[in-house]
PDB file of C-alpha atoms in Angstrom:
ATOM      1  CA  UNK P   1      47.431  10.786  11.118  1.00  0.00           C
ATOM      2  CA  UNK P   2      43.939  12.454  11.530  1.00  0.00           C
ATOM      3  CA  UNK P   3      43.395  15.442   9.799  1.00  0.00           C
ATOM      4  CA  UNK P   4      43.351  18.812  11.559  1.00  0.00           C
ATOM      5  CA  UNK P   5      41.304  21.672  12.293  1.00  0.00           C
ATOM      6  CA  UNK P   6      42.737  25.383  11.710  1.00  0.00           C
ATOM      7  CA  UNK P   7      41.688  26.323  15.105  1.00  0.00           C
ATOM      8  CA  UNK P   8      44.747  26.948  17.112  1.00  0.00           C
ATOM      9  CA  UNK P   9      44.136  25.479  20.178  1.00  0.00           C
ATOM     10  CA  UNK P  10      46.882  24.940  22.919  1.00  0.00           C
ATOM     11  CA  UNK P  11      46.324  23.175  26.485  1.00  0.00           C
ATOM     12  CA  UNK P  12      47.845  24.055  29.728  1.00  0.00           C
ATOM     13  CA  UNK P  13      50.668  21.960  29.921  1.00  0.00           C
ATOM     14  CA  UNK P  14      50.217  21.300  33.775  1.00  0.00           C
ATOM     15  CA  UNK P  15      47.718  19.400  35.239  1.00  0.00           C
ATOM     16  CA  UNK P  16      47.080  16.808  32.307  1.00  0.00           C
ATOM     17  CA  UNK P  17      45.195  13.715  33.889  1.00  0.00           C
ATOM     18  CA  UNK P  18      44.520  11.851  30.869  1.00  0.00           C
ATOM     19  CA  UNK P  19      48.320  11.604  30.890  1.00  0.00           C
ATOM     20  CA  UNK P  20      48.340   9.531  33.621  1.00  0.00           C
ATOM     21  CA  UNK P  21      46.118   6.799  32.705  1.00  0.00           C
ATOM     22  CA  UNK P  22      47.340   4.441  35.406  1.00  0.00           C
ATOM     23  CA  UNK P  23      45.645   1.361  36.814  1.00  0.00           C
ATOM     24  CA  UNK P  24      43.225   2.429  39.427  1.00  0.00           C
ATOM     25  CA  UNK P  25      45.197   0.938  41.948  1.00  0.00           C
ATOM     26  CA  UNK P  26      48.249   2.187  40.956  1.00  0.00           C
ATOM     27  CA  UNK P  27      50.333   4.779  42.817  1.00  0.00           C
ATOM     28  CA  UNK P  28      50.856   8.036  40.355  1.00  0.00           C
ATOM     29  CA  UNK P  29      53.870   8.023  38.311  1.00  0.00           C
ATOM     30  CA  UNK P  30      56.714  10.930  39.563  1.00  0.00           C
ATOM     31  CA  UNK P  31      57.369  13.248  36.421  1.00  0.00           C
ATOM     32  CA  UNK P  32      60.381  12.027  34.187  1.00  0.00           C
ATOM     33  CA  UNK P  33      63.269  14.425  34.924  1.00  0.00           C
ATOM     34  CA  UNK P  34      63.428  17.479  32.732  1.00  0.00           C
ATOM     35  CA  UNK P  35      66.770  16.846  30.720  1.00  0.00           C
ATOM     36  CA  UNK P  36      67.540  12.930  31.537  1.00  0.00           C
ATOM     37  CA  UNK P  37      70.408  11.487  29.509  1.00  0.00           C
ATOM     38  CA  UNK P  38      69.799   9.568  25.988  1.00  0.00           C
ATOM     39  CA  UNK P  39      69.428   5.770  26.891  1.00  0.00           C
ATOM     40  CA  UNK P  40      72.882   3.343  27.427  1.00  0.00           C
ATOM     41  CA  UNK P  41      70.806   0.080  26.493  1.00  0.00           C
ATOM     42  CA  UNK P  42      67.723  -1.070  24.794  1.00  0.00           C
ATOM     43  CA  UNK P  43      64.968  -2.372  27.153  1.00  0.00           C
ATOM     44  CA  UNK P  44      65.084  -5.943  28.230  1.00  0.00           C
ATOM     45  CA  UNK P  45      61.033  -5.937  28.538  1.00  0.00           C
ATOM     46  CA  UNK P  46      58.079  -4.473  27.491  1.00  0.00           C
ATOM     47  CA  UNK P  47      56.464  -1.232  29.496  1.00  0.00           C
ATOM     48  CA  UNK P  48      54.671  -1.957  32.573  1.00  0.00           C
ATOM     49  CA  UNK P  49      51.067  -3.384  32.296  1.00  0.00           C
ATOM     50  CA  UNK P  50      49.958  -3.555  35.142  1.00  0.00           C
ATOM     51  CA  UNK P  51      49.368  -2.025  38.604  1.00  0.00           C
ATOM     52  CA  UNK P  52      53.353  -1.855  39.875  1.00  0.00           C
ATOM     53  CA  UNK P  53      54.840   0.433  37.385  1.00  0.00           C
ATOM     54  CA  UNK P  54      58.235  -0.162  38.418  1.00  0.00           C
ATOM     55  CA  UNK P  55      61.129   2.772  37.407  1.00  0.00           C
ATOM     56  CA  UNK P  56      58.513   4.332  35.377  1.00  0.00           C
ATOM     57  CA  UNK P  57      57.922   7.874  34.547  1.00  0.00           C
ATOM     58  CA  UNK P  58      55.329  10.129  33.481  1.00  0.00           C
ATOM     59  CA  UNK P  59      56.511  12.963  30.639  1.00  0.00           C
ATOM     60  CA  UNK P  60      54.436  15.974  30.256  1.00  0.00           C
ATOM     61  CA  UNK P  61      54.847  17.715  26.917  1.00  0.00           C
ATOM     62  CA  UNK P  62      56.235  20.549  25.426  1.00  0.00           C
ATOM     63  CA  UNK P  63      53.607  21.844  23.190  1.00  0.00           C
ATOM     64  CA  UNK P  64      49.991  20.625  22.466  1.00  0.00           C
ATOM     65  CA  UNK P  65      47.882  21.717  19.777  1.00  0.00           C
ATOM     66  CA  UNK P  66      44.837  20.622  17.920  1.00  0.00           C
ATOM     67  CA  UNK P  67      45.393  23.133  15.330  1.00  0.00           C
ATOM     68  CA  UNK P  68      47.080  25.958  13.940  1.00  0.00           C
ATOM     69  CA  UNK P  69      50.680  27.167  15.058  1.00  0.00           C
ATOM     70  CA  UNK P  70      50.815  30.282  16.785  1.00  0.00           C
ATOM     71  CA  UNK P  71      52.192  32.062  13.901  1.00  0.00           C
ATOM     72  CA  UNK P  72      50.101  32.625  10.858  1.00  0.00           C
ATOM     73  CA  UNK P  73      52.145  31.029   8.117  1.00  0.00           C
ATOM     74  CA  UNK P  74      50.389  27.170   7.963  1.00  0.00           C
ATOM     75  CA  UNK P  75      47.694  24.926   9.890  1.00  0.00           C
ATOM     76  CA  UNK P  76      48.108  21.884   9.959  1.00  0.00           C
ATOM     77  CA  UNK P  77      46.420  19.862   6.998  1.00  0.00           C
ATOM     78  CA  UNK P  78      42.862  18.776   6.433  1.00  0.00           C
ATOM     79  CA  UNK P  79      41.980  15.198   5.279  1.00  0.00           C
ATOM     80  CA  UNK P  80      43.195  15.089   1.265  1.00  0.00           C
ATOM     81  CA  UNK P  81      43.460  11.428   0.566  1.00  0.00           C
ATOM     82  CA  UNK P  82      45.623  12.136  -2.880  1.00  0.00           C
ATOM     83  CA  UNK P  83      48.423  13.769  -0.038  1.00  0.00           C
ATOM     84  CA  UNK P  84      49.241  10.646   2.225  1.00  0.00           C
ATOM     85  CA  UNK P  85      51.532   7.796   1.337  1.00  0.00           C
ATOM     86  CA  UNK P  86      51.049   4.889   4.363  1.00  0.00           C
ATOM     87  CA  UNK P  87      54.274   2.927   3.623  1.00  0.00           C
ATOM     88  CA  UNK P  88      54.227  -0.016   6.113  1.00  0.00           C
ATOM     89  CA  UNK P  89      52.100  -2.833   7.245  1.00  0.00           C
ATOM     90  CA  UNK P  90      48.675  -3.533   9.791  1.00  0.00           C
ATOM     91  CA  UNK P  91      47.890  -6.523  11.803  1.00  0.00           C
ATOM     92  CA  UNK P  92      44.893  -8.450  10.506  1.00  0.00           C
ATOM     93  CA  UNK P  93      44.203  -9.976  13.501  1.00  0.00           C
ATOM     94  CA  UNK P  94      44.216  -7.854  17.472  1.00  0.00           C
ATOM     95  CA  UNK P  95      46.997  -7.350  19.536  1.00  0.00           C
ATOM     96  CA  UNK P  96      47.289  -5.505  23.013  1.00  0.00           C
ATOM     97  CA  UNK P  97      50.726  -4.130  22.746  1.00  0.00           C
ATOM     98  CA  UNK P  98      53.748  -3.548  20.132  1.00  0.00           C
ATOM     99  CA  UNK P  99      56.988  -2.340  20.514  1.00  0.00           C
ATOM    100  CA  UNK P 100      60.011  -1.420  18.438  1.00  0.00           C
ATOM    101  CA  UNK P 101      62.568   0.855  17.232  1.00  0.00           C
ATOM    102  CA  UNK P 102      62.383   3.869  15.153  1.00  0.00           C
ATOM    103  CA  UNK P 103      65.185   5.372  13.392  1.00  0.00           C
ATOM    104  CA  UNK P 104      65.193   8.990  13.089  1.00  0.00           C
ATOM    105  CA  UNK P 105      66.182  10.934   9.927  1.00  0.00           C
ATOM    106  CA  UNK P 106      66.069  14.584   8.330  1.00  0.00           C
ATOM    107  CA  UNK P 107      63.276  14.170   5.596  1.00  0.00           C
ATOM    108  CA  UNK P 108      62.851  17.139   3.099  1.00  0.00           C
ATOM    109  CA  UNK P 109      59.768  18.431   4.502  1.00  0.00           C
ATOM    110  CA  UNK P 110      59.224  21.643   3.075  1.00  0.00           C
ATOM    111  CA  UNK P 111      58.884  24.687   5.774  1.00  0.00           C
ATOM    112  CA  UNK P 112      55.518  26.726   5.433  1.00  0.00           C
ATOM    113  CA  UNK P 113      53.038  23.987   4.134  1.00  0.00           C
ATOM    114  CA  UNK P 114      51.381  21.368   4.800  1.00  0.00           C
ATOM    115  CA  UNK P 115      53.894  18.761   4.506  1.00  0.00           C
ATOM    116  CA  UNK P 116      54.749  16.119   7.207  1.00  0.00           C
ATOM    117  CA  UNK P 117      56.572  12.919   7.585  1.00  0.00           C
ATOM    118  CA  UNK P 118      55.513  10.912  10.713  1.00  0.00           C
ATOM    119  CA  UNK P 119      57.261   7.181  11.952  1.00  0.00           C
ATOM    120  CA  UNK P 120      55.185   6.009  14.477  1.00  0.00           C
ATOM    121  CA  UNK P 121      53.024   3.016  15.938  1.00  0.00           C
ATOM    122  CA  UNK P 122      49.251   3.036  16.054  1.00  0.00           C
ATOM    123  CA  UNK P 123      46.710   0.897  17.579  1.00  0.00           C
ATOM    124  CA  UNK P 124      43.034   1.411  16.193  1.00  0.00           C
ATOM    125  CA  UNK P 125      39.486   0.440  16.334  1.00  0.00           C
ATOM    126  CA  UNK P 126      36.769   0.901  14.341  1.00  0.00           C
ATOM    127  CA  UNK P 127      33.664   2.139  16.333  1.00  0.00           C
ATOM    128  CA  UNK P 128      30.377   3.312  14.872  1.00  0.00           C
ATOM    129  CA  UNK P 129      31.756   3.515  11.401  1.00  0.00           C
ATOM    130  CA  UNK P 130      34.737   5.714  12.357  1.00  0.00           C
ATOM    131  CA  UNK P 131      37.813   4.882  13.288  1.00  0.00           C
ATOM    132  CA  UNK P 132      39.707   5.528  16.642  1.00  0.00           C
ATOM    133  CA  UNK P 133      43.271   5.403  17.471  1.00  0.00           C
ATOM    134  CA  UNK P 134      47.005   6.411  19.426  1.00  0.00           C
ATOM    135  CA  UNK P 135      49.696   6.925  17.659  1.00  0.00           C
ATOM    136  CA  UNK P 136      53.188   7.912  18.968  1.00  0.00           C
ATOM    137  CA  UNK P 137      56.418   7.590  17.112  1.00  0.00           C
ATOM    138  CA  UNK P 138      58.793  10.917  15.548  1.00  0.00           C
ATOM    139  CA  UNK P 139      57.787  13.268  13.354  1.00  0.00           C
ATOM    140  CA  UNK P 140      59.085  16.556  11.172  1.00  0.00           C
ATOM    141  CA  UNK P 141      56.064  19.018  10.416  1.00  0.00           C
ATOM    142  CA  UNK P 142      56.034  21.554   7.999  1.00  0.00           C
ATOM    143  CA  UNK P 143      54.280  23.838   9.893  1.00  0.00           C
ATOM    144  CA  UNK P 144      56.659  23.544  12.965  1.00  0.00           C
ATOM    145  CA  UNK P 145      60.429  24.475  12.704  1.00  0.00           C
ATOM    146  CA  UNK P 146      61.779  21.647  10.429  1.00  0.00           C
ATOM    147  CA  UNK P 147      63.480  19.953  13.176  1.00  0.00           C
ATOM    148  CA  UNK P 148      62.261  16.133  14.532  1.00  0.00           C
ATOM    149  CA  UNK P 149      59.925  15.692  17.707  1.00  0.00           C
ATOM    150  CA  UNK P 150      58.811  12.349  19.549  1.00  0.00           C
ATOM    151  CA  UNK P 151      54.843  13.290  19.362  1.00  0.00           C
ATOM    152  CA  UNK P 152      51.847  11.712  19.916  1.00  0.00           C
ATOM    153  CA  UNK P 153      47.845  11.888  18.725  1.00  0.00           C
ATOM    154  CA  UNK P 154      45.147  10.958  19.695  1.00  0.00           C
ATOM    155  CA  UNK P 155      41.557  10.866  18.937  1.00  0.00           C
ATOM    156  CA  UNK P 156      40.086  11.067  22.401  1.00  0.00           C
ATOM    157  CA  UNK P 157      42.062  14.537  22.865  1.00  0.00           C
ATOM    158  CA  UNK P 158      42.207  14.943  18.999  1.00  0.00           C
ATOM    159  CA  UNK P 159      45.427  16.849  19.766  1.00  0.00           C
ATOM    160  CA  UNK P 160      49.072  16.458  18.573  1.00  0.00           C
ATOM    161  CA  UNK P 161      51.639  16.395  21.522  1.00  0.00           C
ATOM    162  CA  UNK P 162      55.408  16.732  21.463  1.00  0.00           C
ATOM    163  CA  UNK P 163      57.873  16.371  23.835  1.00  0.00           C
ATOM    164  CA  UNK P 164      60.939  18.573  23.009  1.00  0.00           C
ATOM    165  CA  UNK P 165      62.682  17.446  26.072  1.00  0.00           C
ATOM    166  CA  UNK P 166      64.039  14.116  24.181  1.00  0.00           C
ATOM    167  CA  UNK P 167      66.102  16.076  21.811  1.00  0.00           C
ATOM    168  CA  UNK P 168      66.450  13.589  18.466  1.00  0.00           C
ATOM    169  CA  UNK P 169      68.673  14.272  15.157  1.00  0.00           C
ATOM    170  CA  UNK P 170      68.906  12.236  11.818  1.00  0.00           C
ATOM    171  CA  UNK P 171      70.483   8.617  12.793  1.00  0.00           C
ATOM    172  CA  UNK P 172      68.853   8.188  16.112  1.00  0.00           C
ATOM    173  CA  UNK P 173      67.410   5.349  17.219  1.00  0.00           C
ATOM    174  CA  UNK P 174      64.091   5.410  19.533  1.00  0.00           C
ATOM    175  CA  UNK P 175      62.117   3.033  21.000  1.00  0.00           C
ATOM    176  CA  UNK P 176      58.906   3.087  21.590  1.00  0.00           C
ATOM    177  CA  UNK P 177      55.583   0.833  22.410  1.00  0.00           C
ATOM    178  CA  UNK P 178      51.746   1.136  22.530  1.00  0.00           C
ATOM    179  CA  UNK P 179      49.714  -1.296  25.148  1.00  0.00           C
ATOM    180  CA  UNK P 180      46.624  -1.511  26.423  1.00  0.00           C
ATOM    181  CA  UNK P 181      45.871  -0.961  30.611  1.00  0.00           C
ATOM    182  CA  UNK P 182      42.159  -0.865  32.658  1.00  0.00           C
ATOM    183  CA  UNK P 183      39.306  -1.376  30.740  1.00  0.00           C
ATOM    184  CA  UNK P 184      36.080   0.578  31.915  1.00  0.00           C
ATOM    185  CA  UNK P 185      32.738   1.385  31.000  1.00  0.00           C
ATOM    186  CA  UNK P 186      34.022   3.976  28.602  1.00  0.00           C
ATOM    187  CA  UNK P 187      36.581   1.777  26.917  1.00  0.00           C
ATOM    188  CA  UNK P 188      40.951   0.813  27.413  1.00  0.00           C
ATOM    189  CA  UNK P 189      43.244   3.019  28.484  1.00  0.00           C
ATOM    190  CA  UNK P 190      45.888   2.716  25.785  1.00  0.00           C
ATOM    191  CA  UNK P 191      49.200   3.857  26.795  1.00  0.00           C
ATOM    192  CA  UNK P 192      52.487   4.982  24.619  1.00  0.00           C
ATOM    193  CA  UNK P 193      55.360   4.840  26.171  1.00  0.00           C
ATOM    194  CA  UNK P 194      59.289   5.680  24.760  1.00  0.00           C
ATOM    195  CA  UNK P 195      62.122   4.538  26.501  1.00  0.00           C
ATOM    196  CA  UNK P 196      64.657   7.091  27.709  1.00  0.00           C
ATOM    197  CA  UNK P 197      66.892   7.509  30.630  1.00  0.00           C
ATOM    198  CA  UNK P 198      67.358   3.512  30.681  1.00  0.00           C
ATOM    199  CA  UNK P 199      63.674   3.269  31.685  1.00  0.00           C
ATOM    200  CA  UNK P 200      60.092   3.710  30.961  1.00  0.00           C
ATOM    201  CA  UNK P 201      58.817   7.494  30.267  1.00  0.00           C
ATOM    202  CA  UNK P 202      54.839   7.821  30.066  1.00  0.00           C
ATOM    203  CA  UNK P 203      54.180   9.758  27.164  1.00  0.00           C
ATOM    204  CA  UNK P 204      50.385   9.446  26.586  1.00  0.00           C
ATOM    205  CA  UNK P 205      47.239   7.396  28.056  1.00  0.00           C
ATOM    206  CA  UNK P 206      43.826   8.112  26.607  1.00  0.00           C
ATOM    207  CA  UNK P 207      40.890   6.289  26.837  1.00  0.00           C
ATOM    208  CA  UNK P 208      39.994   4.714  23.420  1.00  0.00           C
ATOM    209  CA  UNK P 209      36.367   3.522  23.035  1.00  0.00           C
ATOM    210  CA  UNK P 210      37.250  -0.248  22.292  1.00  0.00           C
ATOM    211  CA  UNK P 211      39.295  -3.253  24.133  1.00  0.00           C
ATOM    212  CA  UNK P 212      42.134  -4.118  25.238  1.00  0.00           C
ATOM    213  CA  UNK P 213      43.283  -5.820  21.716  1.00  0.00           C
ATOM    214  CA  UNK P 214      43.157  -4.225  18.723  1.00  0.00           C
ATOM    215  CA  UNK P 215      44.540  -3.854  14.967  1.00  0.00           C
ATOM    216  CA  UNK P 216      48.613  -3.029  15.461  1.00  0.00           C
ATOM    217  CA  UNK P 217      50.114  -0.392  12.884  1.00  0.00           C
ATOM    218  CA  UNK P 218      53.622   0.075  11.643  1.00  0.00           C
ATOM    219  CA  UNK P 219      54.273   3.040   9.185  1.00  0.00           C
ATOM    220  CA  UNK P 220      56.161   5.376   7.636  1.00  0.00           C
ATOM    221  CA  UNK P 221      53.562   8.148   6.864  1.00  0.00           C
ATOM    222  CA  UNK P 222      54.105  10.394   3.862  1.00  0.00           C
ATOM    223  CA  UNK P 223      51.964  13.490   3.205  1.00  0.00           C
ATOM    224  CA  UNK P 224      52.978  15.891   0.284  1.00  0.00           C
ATOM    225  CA  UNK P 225      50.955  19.151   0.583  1.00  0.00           C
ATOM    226  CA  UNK P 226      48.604  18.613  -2.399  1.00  0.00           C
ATOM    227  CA  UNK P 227      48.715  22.632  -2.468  1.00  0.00           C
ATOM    228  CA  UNK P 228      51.859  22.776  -3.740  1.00  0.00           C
ATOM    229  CA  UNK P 229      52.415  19.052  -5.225  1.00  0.00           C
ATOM    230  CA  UNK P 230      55.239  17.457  -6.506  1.00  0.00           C
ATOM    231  CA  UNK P 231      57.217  15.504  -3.293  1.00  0.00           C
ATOM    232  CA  UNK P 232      59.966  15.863  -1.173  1.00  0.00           C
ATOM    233  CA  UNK P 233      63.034  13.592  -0.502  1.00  0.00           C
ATOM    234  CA  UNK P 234      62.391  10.973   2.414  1.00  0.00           C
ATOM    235  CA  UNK P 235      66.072   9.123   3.474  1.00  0.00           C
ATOM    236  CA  UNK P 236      65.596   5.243   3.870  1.00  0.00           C
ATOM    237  CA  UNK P 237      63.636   5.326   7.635  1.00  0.00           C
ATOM    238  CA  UNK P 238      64.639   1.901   9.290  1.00  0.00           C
ATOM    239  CA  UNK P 239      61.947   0.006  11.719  1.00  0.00           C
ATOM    240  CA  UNK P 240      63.687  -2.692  13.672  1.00  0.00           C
ATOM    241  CA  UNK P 241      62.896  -5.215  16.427  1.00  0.00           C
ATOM    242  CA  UNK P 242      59.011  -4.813  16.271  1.00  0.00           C
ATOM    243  CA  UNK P 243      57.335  -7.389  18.520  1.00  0.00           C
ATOM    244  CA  UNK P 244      53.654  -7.714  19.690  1.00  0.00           C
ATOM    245  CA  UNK P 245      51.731  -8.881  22.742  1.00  0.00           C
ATOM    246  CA  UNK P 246      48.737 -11.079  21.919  1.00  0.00           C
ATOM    247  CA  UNK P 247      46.717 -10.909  24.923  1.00  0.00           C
ATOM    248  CA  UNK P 248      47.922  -8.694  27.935  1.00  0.00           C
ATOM    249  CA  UNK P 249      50.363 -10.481  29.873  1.00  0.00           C
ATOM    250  CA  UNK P 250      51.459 -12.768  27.016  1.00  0.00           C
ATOM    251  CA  UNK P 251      55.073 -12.385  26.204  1.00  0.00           C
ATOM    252  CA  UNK P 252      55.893 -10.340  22.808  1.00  0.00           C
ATOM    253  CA  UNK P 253      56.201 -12.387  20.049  1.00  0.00           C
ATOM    254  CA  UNK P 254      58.175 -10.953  16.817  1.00  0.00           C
ATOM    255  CA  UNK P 255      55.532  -9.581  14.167  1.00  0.00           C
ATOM    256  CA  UNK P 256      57.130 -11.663  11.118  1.00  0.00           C
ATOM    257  CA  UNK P 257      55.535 -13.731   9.183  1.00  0.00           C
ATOM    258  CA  UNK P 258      53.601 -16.097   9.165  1.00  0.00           C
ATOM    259  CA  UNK P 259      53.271 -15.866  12.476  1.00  0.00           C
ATOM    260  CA  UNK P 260      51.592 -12.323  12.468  1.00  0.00           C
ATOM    261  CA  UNK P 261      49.171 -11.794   9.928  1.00  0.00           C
ATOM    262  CA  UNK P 262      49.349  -8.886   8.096  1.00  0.00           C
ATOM    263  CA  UNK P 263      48.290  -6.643   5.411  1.00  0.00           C
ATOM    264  CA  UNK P 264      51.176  -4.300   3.964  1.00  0.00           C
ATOM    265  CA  UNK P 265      50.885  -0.664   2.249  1.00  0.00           C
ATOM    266  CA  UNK P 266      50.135  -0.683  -1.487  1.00  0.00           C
ATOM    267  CA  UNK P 267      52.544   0.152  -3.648  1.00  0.00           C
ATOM    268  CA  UNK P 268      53.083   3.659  -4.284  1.00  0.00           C
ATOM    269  CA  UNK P 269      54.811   5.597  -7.178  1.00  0.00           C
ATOM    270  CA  UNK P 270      58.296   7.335  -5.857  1.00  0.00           C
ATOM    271  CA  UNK P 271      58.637   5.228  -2.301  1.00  0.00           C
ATOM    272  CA  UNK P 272      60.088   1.757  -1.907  1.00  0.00           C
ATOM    273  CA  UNK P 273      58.992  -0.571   0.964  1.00  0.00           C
ATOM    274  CA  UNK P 274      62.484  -2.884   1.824  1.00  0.00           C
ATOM    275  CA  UNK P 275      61.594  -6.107   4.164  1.00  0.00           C
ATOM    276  CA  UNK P 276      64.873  -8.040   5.629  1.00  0.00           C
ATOM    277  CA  UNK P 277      62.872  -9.776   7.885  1.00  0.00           C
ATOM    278  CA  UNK P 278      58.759  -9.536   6.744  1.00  0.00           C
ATOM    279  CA  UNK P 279      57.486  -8.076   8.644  1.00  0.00           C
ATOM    280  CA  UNK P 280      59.755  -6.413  11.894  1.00  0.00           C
ATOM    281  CA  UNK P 281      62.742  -5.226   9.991  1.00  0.00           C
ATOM    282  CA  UNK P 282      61.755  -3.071   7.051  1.00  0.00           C
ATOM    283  CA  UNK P 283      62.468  -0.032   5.595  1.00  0.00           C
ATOM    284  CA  UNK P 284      61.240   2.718   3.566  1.00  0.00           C
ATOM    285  CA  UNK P 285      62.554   5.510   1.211  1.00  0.00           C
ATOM    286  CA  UNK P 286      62.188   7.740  -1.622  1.00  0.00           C
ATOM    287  CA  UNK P 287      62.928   5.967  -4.980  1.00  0.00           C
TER     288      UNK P 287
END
């Protein structure tokens, strides 16, 4: 995750274009129903791609912020490189989409600092000597109200979004993906997407300032306030099923090796890093 101003900061929650993100021929997506019921079955394909978006959905989100919560107690944290554990793995090579499962749990974060533990997907570019990204995946902040969201961030919005209409609790399973759409003259629209209601739900499509493949993340993200140290307890997190696209409209391929070549987390004091399957069934945890 990006670090985060103080500012609080909080978007109209109607309205949001950059949610859409659709093909330019495409026909807008109808919102996703308010309260639709948990999934019955995992999806038998990857989101749509292209310019027929099927029984697709667009979400709009709960809350957005780039900062602060409205209460005074915590902002969110600033860049501290000695707070974040990145338990996981990164492509070497590009991809244009990934997709997977997430299992939720009910970390320790600690209410009322900067603590956060995020499970999520990224794709990323470097441009200009910065880097650029979407993530989406679940996360429990400490500055929120130590319960679990499906989120999203971005660096073209530089915002966090969640979506409190998919309620989640420790031992749920999500599933999400990341894939790239139109490319224009100012970059991809990259799209994340989490299945719900036995289909597609739109959850976020910015425009990222690089093409439409692109270095693939999978981690378990770890970040202990440094202001009050020590760490917190994180339950074994499962990943499962994680596949990748090589080229839009390619098939997914599983992201195991050697097939996928990657570059996993270091190793860091306190966490373990479990692969059953290197590298799309894994695991981390507190240890």
């Amino acid at each position: 995750m990006a670090p985060r101003t103080a500012a609080l900061f909080t978007l109209p929650l109607l309205g949001l274009g950059w949610l859409v993100g659709a093909h330019p021929t495409a026909p807008a997506l109808p919102d996703c129903p308010a309260h639709a019921a948990r999934p019955d079955r995992a999806p038998e394909s990857g989101p749509p791609t292209g310019p027929h978006p099927g029984n697709a959905c667009r979400a709009v989100p709960t809350e957005v912020r780039d900062g602060a919560p409205s209460t005074p107690a915590v902002s969110p944290p600033t860049e501290d490189a000695t707070g974040y554990r990145h338990l996981g793995a990164m492509t070497d090579g590009t991809y244009s989409a990934v997709t997977g499962g997430l299992t939720v749990r009910d970390p320790g974060v600690r209410q009322g600092t900067h603590d956060f533990l995020a499970t999520r997907f990224m794709a990323r570019g470097d441009v200009s000597g910065s880097t650029r990204w979407l993530e989406a995946g679940w996360s429990e902040n400490g500055w929120k109200d130590g319960a679990q969201h499906v989120y999203t961030y971005d660096t073209t919005t530089m915002t966090w979004s969640w979506y409190g209409q998919y309620e989640i609790h420790d031992g749920d399973r999500i599933h999400l993906a990341l894939g790239s759409g139109a490319t224009g003259r100012d970059g991809t629209t990259w799209r994340a997407w989490l299945w719900w209601g036995d289909r597609w739900n739109l959850l976020a499509a910015p425009t990222l300032p690089f093409g439409p493949r692109t270095q693939i993340e999978q981690y378990v993200e770890v970040y202990v306030d440094p202001a009050r140290g020590g760490s917190y307890p994180v339950p074994a997190v499962d990943v499962d099923d994680v596949t990748v696209q090589p080229r839009p409209g390619d098939g997914f391929t599983p992201w195991r090796d050697p097939a996928v070549p990657t570059t996993t987390s270091p190793p860091y004091y306190g966490y373990c890093v479990d692969w059953r399957i290197r590298w799309s069934d894994w695991s981390a945890r507190s240890c």
